[in-house]
Coordinates of C-alpha atoms (C1' of nucleotides) in Angstrom, one line a residue:
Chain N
X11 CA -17.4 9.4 0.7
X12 CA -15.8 8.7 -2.9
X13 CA -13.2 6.9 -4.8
X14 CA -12.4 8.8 -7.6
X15 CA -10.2 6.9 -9.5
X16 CA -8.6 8.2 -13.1
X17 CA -9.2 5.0 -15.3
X18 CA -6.2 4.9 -16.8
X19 CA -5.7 0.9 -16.0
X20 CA -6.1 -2.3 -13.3
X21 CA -4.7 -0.9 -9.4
X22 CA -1.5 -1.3 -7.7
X23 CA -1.0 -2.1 -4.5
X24 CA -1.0 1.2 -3.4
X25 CA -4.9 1.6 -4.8
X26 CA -5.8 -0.2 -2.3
X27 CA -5.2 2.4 0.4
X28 CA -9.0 4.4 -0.7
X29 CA -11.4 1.5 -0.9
X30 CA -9.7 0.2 2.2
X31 CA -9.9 3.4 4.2
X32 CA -13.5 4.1 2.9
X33 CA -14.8 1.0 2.8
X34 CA -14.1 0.3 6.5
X35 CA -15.2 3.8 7.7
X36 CA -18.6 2.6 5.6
X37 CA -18.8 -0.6 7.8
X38 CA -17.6 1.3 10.9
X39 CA -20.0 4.6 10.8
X40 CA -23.0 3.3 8.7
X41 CA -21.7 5.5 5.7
X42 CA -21.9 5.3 2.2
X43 CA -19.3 5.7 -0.6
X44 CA -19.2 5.5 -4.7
X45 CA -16.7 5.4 -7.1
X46 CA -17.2 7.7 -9.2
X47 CA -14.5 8.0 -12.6
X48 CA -13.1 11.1 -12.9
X49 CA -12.5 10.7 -16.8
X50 CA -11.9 14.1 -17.6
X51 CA -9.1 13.9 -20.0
X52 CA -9.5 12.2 -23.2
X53 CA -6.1 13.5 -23.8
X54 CA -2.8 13.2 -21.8
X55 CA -4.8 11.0 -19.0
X56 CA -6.3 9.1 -21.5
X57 CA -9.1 6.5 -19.9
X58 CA -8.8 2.9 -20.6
X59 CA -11.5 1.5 -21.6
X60 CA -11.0 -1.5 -20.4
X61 CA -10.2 0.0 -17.4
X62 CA -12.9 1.1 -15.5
X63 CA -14.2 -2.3 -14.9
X64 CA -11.1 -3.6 -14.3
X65 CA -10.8 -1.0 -11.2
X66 CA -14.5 -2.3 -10.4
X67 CA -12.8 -5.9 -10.6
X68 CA -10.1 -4.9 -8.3
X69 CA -12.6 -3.4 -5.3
X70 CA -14.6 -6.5 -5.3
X71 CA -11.5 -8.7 -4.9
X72 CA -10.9 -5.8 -1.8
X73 CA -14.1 -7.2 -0.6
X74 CA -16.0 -3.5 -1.2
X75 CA -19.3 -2.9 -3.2
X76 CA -19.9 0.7 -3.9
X77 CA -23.2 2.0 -2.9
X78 CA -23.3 3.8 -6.0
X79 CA -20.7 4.3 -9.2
X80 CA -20.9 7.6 -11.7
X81 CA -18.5 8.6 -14.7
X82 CA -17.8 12.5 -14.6
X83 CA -17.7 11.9 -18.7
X84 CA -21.7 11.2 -18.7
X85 CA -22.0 14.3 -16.6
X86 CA -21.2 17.2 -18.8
X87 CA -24.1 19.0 -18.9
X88 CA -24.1 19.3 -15.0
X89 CA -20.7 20.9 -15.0
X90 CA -22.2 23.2 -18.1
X91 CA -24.9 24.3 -16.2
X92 CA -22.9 25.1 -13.0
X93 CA -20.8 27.6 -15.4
X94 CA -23.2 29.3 -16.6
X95 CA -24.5 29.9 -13.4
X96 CA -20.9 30.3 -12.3
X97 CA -20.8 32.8 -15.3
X98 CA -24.0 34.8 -13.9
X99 CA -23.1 35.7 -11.0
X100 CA -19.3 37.0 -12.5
X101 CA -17.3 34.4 -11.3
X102 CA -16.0 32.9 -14.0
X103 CA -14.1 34.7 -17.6
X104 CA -13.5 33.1 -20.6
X105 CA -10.0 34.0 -21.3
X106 CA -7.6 33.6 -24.9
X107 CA -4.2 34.2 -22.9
X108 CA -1.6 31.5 -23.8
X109 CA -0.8 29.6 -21.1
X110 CA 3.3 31.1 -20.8
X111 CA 1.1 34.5 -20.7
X112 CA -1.4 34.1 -18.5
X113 CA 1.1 32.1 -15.9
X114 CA 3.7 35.8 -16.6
X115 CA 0.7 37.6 -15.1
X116 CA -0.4 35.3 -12.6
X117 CA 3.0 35.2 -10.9
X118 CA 3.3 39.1 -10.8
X119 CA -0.3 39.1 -9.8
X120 CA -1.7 40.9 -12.6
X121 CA -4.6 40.5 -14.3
X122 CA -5.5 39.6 -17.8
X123 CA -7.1 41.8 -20.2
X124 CA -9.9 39.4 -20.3
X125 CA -10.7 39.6 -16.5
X126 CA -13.0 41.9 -17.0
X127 CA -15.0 41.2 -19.4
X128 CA -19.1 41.2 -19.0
X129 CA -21.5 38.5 -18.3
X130 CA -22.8 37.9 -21.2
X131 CA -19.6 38.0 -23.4
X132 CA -18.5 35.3 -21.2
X133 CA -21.6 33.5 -21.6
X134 CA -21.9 33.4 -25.4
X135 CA -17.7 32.5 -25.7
X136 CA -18.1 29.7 -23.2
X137 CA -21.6 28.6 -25.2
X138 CA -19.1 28.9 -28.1
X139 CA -16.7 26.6 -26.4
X140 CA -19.2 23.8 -26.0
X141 CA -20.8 24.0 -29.2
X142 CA -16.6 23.1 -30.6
X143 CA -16.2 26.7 -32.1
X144 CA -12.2 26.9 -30.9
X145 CA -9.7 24.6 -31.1
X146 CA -7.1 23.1 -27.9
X147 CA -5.8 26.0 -26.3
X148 CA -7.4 28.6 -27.8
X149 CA -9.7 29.3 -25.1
X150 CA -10.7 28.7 -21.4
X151 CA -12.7 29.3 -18.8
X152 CA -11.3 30.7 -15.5
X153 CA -12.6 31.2 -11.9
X154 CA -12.1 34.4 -10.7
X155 CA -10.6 33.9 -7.1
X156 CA -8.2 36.2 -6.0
X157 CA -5.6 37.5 -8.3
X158 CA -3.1 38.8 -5.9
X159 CA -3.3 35.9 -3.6
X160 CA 0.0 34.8 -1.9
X161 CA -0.2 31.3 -2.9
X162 CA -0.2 31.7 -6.6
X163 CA -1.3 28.3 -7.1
X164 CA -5.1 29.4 -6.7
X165 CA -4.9 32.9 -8.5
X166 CA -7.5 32.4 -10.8
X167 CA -7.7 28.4 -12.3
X168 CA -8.5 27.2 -15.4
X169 CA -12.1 24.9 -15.2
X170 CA -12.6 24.1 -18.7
X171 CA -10.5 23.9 -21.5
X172 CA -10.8 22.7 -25.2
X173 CA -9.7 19.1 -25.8
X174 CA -9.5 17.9 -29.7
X175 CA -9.0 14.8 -29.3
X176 CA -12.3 12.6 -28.8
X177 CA -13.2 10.9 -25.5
X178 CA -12.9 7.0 -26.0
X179 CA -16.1 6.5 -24.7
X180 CA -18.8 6.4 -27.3
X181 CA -21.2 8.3 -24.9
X182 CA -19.3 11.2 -24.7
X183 CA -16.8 11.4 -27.8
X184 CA -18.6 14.3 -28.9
X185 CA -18.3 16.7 -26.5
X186 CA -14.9 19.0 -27.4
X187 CA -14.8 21.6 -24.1
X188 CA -13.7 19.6 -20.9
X189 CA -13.7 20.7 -17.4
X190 CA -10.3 20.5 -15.3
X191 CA -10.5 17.9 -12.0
X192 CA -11.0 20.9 -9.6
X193 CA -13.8 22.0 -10.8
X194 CA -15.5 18.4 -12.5
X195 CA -14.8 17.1 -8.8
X196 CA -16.1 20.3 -7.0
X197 CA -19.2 19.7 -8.1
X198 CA -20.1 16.5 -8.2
X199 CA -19.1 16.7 -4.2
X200 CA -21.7 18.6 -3.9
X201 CA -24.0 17.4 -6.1
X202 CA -23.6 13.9 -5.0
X203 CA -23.4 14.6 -1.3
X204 CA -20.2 14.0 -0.2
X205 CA -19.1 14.9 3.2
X206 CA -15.8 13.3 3.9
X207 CA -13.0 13.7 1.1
X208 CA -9.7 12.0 1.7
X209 CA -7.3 12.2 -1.2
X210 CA -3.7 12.3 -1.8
X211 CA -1.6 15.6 -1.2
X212 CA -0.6 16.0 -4.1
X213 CA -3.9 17.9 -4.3
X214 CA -3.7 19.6 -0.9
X215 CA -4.5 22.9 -2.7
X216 CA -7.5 21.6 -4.1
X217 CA -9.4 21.9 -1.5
X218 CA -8.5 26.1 -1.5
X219 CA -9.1 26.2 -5.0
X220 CA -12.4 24.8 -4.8
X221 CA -13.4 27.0 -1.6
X222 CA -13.5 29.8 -4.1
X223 CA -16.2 27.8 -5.9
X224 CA -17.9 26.7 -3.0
X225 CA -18.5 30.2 -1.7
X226 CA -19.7 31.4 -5.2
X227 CA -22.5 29.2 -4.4
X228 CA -22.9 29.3 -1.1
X229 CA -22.0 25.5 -0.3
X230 CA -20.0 23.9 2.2
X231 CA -17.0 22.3 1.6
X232 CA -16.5 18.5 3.2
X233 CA -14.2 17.5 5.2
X234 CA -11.0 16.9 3.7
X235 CA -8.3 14.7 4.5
X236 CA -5.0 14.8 2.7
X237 CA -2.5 11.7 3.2
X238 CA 1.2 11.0 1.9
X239 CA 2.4 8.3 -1.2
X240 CA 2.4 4.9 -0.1
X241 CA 5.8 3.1 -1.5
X242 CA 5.0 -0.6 -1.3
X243 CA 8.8 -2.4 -0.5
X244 CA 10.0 -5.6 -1.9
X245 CA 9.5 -4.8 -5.6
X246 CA 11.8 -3.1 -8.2
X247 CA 9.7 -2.2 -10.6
X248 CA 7.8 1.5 -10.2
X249 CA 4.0 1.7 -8.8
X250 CA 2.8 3.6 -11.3
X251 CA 0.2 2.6 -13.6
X252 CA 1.5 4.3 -17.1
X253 CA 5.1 3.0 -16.0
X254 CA 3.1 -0.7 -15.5
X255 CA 1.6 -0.3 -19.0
X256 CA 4.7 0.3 -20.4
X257 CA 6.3 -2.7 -19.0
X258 CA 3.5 -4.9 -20.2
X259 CA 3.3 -3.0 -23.9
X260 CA 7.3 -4.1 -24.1
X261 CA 6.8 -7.6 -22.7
X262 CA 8.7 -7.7 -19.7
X263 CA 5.9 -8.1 -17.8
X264 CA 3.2 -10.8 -19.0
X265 CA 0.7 -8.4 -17.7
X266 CA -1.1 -7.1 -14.6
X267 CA -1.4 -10.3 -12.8
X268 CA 2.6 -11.4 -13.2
X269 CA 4.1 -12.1 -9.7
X270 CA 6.5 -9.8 -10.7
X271 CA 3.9 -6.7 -10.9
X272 CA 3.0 -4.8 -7.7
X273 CA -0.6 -4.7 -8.7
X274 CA -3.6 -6.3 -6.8
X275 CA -4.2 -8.5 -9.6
X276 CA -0.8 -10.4 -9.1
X277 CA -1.7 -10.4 -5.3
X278 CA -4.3 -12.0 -6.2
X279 CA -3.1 -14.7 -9.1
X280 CA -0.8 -15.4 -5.8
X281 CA -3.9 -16.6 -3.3
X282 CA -3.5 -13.2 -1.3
X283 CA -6.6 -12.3 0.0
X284 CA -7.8 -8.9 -0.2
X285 CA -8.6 -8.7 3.2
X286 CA -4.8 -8.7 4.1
X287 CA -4.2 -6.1 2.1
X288 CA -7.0 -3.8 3.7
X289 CA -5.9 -4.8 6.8
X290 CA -2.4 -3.5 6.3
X291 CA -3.4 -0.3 4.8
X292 CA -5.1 0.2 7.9
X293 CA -2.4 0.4 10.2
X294 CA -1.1 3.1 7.6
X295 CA -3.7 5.5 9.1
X296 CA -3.8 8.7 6.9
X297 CA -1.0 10.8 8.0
X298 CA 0.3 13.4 5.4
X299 CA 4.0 11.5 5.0
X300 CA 4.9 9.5 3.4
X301 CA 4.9 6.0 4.2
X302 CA 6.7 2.5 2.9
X303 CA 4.1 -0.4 3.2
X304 CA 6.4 -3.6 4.3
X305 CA 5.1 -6.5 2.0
X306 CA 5.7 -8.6 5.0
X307 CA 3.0 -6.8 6.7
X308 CA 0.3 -8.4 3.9
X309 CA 1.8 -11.5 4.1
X310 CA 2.1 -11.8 8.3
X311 CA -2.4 -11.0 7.4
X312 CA -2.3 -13.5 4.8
X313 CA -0.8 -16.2 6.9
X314 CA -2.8 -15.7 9.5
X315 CA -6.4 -15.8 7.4
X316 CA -5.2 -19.0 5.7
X317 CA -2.9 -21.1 7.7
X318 CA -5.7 -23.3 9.5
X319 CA -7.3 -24.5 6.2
X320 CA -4.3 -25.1 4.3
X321 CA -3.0 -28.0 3.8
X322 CA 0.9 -29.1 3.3
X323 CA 2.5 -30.9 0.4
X324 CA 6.0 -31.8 -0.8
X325 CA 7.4 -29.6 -3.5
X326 CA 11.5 -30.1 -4.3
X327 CA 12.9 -27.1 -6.3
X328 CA 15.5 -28.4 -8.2
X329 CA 15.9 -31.6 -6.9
X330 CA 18.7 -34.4 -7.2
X331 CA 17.9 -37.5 -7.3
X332 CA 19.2 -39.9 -4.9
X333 CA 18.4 -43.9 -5.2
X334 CA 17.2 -45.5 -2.2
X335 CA 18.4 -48.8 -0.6
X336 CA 17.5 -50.7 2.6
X337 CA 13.8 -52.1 1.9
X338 CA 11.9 -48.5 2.9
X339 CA 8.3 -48.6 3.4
X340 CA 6.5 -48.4 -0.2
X341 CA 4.5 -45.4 0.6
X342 CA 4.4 -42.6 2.8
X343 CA 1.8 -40.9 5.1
X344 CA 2.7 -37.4 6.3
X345 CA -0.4 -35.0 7.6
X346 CA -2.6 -32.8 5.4
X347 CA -2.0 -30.4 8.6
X348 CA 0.2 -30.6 11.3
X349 CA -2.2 -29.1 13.5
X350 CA -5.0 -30.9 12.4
X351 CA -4.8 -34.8 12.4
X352 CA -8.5 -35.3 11.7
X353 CA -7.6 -34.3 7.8
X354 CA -6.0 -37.4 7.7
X355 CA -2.9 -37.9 5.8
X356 CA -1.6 -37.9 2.5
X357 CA -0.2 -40.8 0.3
X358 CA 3.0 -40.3 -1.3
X359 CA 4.2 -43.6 -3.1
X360 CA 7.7 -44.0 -2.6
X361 CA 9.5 -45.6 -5.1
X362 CA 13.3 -46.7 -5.4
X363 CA 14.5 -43.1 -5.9
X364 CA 13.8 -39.6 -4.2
X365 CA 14.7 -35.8 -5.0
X366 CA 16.0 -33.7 -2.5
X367 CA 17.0 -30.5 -3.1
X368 CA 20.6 -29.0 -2.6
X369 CA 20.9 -27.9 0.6
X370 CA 19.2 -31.0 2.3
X371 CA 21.4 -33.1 0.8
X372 CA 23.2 -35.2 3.8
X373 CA 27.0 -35.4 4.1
X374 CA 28.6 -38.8 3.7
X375 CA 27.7 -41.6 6.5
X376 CA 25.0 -38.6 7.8
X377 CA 21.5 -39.8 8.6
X378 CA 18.4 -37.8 7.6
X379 CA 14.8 -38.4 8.1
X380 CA 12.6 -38.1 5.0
X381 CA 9.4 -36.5 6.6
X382 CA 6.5 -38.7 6.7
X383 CA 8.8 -41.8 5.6
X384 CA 11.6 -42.6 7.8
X385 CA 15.4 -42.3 8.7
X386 CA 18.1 -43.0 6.2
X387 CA 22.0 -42.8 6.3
X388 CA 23.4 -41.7 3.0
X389 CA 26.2 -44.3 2.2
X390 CA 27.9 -45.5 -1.2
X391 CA 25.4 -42.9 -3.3
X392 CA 22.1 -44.3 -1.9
X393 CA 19.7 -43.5 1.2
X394 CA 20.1 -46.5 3.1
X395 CA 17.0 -47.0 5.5
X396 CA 17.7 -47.6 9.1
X397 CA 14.3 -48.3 10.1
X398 CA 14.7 -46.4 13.1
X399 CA 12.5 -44.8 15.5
X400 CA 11.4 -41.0 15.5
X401 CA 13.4 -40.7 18.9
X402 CA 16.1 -40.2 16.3
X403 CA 14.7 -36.8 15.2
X404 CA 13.7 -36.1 19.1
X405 CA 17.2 -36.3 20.4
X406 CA 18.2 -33.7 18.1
X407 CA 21.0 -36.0 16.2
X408 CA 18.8 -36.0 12.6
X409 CA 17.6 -33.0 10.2
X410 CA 13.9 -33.4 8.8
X411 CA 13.6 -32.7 5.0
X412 CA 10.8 -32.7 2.4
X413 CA 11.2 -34.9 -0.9
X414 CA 9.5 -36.1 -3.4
X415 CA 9.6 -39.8 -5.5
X416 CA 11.8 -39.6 -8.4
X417 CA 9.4 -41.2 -10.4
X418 CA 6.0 -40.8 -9.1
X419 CA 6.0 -37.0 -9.0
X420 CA 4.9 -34.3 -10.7
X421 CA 6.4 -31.6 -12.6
X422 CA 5.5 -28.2 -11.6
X423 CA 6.4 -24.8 -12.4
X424 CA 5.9 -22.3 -9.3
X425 CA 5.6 -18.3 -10.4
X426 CA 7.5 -16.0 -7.7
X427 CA 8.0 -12.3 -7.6
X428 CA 12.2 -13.3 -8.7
X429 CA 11.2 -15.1 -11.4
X430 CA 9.9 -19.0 -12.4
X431 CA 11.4 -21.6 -10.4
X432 CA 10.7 -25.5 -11.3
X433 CA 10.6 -28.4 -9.6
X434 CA 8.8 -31.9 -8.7
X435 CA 5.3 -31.8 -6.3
X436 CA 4.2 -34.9 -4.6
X437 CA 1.6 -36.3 -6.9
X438 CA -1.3 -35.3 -4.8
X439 CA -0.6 -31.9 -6.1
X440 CA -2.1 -32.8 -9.5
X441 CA -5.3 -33.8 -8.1
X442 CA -5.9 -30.3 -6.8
X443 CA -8.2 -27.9 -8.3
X444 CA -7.5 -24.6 -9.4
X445 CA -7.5 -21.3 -6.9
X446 CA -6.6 -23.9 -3.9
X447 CA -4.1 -22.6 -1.7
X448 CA -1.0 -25.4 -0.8
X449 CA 1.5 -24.7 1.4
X450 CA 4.6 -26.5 0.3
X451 CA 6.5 -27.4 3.6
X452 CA 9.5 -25.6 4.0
X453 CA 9.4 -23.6 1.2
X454 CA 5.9 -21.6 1.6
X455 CA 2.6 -20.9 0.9
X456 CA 1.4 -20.7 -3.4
X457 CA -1.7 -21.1 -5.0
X458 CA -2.9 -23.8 -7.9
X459 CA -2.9 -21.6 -10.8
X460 CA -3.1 -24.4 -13.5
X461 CA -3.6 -28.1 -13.6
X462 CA -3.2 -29.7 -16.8
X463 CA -5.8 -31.8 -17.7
X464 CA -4.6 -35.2 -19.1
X465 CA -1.9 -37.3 -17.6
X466 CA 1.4 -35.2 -16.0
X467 CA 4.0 -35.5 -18.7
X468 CA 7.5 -34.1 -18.8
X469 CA 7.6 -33.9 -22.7
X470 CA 4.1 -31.7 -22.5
X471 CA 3.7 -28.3 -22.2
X472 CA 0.6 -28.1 -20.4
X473 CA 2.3 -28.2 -17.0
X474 CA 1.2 -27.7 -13.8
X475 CA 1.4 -24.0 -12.9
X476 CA 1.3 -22.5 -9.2
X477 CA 2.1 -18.6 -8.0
X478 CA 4.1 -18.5 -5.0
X479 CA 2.7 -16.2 -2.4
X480 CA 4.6 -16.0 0.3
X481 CA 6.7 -17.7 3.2
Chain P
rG82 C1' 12.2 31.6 -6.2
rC83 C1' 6.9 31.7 -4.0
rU84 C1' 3.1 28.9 -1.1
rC85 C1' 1.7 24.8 1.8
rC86 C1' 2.6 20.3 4.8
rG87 C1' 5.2 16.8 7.6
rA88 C1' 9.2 14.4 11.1
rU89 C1' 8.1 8.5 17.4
rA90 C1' 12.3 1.7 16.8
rG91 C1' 14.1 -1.6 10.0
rU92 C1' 8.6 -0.7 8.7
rG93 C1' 3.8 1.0 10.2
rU94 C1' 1.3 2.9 14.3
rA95 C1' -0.6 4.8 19.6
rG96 C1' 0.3 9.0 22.6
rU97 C1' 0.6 15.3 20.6
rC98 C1' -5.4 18.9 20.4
rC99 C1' -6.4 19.5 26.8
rG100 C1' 2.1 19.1 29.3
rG101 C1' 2.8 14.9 34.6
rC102 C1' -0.2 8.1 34.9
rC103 C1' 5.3 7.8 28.6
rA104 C1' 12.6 5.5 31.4
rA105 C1' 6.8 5.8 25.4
rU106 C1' 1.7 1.4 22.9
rC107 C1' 0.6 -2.3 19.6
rA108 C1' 1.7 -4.9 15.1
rU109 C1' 5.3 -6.4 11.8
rA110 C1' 10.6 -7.5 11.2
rU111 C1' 15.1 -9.6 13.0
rU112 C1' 17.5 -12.9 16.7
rG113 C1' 17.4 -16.7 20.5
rC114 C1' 14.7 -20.4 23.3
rC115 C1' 10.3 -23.8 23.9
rC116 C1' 6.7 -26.8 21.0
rU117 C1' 6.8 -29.8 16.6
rC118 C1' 8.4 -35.6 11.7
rU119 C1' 12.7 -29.3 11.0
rC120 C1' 7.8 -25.4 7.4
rA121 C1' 3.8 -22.7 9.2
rC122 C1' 0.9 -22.1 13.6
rG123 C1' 1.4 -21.3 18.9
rG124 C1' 4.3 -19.8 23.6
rC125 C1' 8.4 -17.1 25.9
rA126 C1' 12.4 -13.6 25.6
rA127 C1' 15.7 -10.1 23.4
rU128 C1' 16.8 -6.1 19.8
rG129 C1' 15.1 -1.3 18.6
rA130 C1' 12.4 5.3 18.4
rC131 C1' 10.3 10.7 20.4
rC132 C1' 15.2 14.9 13.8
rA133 C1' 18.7 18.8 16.2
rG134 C1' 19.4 23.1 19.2
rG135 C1' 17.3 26.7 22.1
rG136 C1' 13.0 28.6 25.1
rU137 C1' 8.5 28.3 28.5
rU138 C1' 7.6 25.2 32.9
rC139 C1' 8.5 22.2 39.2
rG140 C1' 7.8 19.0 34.9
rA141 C1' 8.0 18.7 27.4
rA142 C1' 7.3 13.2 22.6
rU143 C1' 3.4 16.8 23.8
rC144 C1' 3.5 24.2 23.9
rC145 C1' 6.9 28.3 21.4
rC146 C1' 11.2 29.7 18.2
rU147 C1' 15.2 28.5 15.0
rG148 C1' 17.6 25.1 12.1
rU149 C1' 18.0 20.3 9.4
rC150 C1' 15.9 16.7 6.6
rG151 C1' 11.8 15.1 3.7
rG152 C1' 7.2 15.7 0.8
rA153 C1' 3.6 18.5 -2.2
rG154 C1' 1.7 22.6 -5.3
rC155 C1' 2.8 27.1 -8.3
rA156 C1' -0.4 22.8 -15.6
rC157 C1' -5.3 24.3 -20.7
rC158 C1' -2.8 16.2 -15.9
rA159 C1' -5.5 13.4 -12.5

RNA sequence: GCUCCGAUAGUGUAGUCCGGCCAAUCAUAUUGCCCUCUCACGGCAAUGACCAGGGUUCGAAUCCCUGUCGGAGCACCA
């Protein structure tokens, strides 16, 4: 099997769906698959450069290695000499129509002028082509299928055409006569031995267009699977990778990874795993419709993968601060996981002072228990602790909330899909290292992203940076 | 306009080929309860679907026709 990805920038989500589906019917079957760049445009699907390992980047984070990976742009001469073979055997006219003409006297199912033309004409205007002799649009080379077919979408397609502009690849910025996807792809198929093709239907007449081919030279055509567009829910902006690159270029994104960006690098700034996202494009199956991928879906994977080994801390968004009174215990020791005590606890020096945020504020003469500290009646402004017993909590009568010291804690700014939020982390959080996952109780799950590296400061702007990844 | 393709709960999916075991599977979502130092995890329960209409048949999600809705192609893009 292939990936044939356009290089054209880092995956989106929906990317994922190939490597995913491949890569597991690999494991599954004992296959084999590549990736092979189908860079055929140096034009109006201009490859990034920067791009191809970038996509190469994004299938390892997946958790896929190809078995083999090929740029169609280093393989010209292959699609030359399947032309001129092409050419030999009369299946193929080079052909000066414009394309308004040609398209006239494809729809009426005529044919052009230069239908018939012999062999060797052919032959010595498509050498012509190669060697640069015309300039874009003056000349192509077309298949001869069948020009009064009823689908008029195969009547006799275009396989190579003249591109001025030069390839951004050093290798192959030379060469001036391209080859179209159908035919580029056709071959190398072949050539490379592929037997099972999925791809998107948007290129469901592919497939007939290159069965013309195929039976010029007596191959057989793989297996072919078409499946819908995958919309991916719980983002605004568009999944497209040239609409992406725009949003970058004019700064409203920061770039591929920004929580904000539906691309597998922000999934995996946030601590997603890649194998929640294969997982979920699993259980889209291939069906030709389209389908909406629930976000929810990758997270509900992601929650389960990394739940056990992560442990909780204290993060207040926003917090007010609210003095305490009553002679409370100096520090606090809630678990590093509730469902493992063997982790051991944390230590969260108290202080004289906590934050709370909004909503868990109590109402007047309201108790509250501060989790891993204690129960506390809000009264004249300050947290008075009651000392009492965790029955409290048990009988139902007091709300558990997370805090953090006024003093002692640490300034952190957590990335989210809606946009920055700020707040104050336990300090714990500023021993952590960078890439560990935390999941801040009662708020969710986010990963270290950046831990400054002198004292936490509030006047600094090395602050302590974590992507938010999901509830 | 011409040519293809598709339609099962909010979302995804199984079942459709070879009609009955489907008053329709599983997951996710939402809600409620249980557990718990309130999150998460776990347990239990509830919610919720065969696009419509005809036909064939003892029997249709499944086969046939029509309609509706949706998608794709008709490029010197991929």
């Amino acid at each position: 099997m292939r990936c044939a990805p356009n290089p054209n920038g880092p995956w989106h989500v929906g990317h994922a769906r190939m490597p995913a589906v491949i890569g597991t019917y690999k494991q599954r079957y004992d296959g084999w698959f590549c990736v092979r760049f189908d860079d055929t445009d140096p034009e109006t699907k201009r490859p990034d450069l920067e791009a191809y390992d970038a996509i190469l980047e994004d299938l390892d984070y997946l958790g896929f290695e190809p078995d083999a990976t090929f740029k169609a742009s280093d393989r010209l001469d292959i699609y030359y000499d399947h032309a001129r073979k092409l050419i030999d055997m009369g299946g193929a006219y080079t052909c000066s129509c414009s394309g308004e003409e040609f398209s006239e006297l494809k729809n009426s199912g005529e044919a052009c002028p230069h239908r018939d033309k012999d062999a060797e004409t052919v032959l010595s205007e498509f050498e012509d082509m190669i060697g640069g002799v015309y300039d874009s649009g003056e000349m192509v080379l077309r298949i001869k299928t069948d020009i009064e077919h009823k689908n008029p979408a195969l009547r006799d397609w275009v396989a190579f055409r003249m591109i001025d502009t030069p390839h951004p690849r050093e290798e192959a910025e030379e060469y001036r006569c391209w080859p179209m996807l159908d035919f580029q792809s056709a071959i190398d198929d072949h050539i490379i031995g592929i037997t099972h093709i999925i791809r998107g239907i948007d290129l469901q007449d592919s497939a007939k267009r290159q069965g013309f081919l195929y039976d010029y030279f007596g191959w057989e055509y793989p297996e072919v699977v078409h499946w819908g567009h995958v919309q991916i829910d719980a983002y605004d902006v568009k999944m497209s990778t040239s609409t992406l690159s725009e949003l970058i270029e004019d700064g409203e994104l920061d770039g591929w990874d920004d929580p904000r960006a539906p691309t597998l690098k922000s999934l995996r700034r946030r601590g997603i795993r890649g194998e929640a996202i294969v997982d979920a494009m699993i259980g889209l199956g291939t069906s030709t419709s389209d389908v909406d991928l629930a976000m929810s879906t990758i997270y509900a994977n992601n929650r389960e993968l990394i739940d056990e080994e992560t442990d909780r801390r204290f993060l207040v968004r926003d917090g007010n601060e609210v003095p305490l009174g009553g002679s409370p215990p100096d520090e606090a020791n809630p678990q590093l996981h509730p469902n493992h005590e063997d982790r051991g606890v944390r230590k969260i020096p108290v202080g004289d002072a906590v934050l709370l945020e909004s909503d868990d504020l109590p109402q007047r003469e309201e108790r509250v228990w501060l989790k891993g500290l204690g129960c506390f009646q809000y009264t004249r402004d300050t947290l008075q602790y009651t000392g009492e017993d965790i029955e409290v909590v048990r009988e139902g009568d007091v709300d558990v909330v997370h805090w953090a010291p006024a003093r002692e804690s640490v300034p952190v700014r957590m990335r989210t899909m809606e946009g920055d939020v700020t707040g104050r982390a336990e300090p714990g959080v500023a021993e952590l290292a960078t890439d560990e996952m935390v999941q801040f109780v009662r708020v969710g799950f986010a990963r270290i992203d950046h831990v400054p590296s002198g004292v936490a400061d509030d006047s600094s702007d090395d602050e302590l940076v974590v992507y938010y990844a999901h509830p």
